[in-house]
mmCIF file of C-alpha atoms in Angstrom:
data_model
loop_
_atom_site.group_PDB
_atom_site.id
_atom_site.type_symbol
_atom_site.label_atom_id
_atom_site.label_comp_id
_atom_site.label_asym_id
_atom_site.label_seq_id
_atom_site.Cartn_x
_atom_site.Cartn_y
_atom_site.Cartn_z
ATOM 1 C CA UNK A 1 0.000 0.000 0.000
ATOM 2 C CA UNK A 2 1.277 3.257 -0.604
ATOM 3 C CA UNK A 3 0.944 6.697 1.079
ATOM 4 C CA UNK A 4 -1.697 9.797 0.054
ATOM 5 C CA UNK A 5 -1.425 13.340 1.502
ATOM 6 C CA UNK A 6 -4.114 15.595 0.933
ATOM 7 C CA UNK A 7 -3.515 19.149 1.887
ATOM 8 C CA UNK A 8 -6.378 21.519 3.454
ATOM 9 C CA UNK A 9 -7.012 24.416 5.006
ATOM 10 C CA UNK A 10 -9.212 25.076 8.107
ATOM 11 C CA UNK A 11 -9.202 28.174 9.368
ATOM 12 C CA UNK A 12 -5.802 28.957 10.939
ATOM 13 C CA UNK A 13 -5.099 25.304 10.742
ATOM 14 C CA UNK A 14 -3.030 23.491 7.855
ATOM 15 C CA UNK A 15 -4.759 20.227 7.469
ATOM 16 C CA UNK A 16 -2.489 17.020 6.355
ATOM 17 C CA UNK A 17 -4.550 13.970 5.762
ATOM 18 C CA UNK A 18 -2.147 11.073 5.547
ATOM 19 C CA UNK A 19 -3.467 7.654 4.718
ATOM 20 C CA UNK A 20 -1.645 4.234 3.865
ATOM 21 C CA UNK A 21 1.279 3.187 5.604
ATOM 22 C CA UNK A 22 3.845 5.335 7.056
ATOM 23 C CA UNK A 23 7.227 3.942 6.674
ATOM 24 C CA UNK A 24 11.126 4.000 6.034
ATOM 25 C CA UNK A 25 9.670 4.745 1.935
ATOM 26 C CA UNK A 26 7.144 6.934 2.596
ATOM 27 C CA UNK A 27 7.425 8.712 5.828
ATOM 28 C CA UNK A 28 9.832 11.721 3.999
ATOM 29 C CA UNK A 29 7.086 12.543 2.079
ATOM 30 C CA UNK A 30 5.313 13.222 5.012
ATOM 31 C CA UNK A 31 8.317 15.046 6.342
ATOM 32 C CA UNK A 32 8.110 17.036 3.760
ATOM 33 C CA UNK A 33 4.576 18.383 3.480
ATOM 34 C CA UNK A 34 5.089 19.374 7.584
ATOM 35 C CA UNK A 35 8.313 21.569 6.331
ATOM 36 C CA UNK A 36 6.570 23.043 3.553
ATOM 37 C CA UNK A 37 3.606 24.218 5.417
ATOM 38 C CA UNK A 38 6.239 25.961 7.731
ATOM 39 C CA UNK A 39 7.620 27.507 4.813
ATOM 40 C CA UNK A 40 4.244 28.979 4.136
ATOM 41 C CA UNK A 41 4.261 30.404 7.427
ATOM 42 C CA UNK A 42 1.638 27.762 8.741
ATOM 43 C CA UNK A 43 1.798 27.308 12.741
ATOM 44 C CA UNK A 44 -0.789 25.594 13.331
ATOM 45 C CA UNK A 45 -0.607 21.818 12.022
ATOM 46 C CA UNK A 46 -3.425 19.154 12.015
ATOM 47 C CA UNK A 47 -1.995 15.280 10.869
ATOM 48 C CA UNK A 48 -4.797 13.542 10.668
ATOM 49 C CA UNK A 49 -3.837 9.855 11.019
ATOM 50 C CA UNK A 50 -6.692 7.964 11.556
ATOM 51 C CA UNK A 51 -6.542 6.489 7.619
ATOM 52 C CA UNK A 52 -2.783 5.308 8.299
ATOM 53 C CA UNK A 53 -3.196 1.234 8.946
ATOM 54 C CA UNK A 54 0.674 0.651 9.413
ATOM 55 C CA UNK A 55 3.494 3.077 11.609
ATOM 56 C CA UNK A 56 6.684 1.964 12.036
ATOM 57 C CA UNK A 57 9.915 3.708 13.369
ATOM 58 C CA UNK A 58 10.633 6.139 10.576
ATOM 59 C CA UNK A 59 7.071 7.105 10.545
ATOM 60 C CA UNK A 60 7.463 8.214 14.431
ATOM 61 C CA UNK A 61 10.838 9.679 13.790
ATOM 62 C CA UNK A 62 8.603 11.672 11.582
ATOM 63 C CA UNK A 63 6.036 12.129 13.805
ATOM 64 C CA UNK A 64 8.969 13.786 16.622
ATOM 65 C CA UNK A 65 10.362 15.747 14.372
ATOM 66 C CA UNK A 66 7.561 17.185 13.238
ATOM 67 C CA UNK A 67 6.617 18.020 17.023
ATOM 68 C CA UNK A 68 10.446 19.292 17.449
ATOM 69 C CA UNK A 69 10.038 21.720 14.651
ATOM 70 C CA UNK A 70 6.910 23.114 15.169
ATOM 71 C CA UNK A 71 7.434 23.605 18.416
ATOM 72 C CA UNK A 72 10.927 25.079 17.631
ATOM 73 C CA UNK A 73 8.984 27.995 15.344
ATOM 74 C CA UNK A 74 5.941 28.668 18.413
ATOM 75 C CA UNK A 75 3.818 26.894 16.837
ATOM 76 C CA UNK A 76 1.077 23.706 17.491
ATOM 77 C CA UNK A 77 1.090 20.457 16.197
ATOM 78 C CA UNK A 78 -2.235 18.165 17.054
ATOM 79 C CA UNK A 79 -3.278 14.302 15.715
ATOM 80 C CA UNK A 80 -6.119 12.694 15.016
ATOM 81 C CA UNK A 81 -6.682 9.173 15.706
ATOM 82 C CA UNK A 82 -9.907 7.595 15.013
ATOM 83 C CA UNK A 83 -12.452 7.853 17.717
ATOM 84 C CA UNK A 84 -12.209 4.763 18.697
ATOM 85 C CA UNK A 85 -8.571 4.578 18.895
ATOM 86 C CA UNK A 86 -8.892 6.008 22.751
ATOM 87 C CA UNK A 87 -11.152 2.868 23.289
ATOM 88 C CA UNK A 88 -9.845 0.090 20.733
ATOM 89 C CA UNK A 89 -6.465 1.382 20.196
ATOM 90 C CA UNK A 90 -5.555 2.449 16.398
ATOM 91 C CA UNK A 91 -2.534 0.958 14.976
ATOM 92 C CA UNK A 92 -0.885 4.225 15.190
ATOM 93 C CA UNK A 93 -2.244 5.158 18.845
ATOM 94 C CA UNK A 94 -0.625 1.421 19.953
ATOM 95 C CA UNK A 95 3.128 2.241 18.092
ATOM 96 C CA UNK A 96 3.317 5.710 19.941
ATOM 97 C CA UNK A 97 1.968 4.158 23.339
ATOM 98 C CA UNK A 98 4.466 0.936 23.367
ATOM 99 C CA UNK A 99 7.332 3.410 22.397
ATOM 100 C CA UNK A 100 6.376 5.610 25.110
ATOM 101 C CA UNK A 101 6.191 8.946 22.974
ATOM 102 C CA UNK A 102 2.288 8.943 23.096
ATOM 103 C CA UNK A 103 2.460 11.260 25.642
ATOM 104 C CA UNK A 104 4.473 14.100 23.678
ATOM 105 C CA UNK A 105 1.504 14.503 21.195
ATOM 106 C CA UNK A 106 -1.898 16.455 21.802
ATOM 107 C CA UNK A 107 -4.284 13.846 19.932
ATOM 108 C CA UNK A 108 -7.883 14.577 19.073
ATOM 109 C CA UNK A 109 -10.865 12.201 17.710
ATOM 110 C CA UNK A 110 -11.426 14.053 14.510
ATOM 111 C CA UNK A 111 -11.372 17.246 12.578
ATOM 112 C CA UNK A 112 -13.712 19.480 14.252
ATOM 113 C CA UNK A 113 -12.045 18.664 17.770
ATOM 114 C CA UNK A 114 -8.468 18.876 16.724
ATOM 115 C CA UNK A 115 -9.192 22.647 15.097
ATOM 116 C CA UNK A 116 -11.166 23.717 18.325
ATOM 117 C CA UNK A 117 -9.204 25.870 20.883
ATOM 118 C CA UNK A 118 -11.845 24.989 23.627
ATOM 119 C CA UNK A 119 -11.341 20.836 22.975
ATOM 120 C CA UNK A 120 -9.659 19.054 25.468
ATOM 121 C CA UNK A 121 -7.460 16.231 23.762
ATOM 122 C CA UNK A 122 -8.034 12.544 24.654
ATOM 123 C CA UNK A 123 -6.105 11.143 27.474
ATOM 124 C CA UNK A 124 -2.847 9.546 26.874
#
């Protein structure tokens, strides 16, 4: 399976919606769209993840760097894993949890929450 980003806009938010797998091949693709929205000026990201059905390593690495750089430029980086990844556990959710890096991430249910200012994000 390969990887699709699809770029949006919502309000102040840049919206990347990844879906596929997110690996060594196709996490610096991901890397990239982060970096280029920062380019733009963008500092406020949204990754929605909740259509990626396979993480590995370099897909985290991507996933901290992306944290490291946005926070490096004041800005916000929030996730989206499915809804029921809080109760189920995505695939993604269950990679950043065993690594112990969920944590370092504010991670929302879905769109509407993530680009909220008054949403609380789900518990770690």
């Amino acid at each position: 399976m390969s990887l699709k980003v699809i770029e949006e806009e919502r309000g102040e938010w840049a919206v990347l919606r990844v879906s596929g797998e997110l690996d060594l091949v196709t996490s610096p693709a991901v890397r990239q769209h982060v970096h280029d929205a920062v380019a733009d000026g963008r500092r406020s990201l949204v990754l929605d993840l909740s259509q990626v059905l396979f993480c590995d390593s370099s897909g985290v690495g991507v996933l901290i760097a992306s944290r490291r750089l946005m926070r490096s430029c004041a800005g916000r980086l929030r996730l989206i894993l499915p809804a029921q990844g809080a109760v189920e556990g995505s695939h993604v959710n269950r990679v950043l949890t065993a690594l112990g890096v969920r944590r370092l991430f504010d991670c929302y249910p879905d769109l509407a929450a993530a680009t909220d200012d008054a949403a609380s994000p789900l518990s770690a």
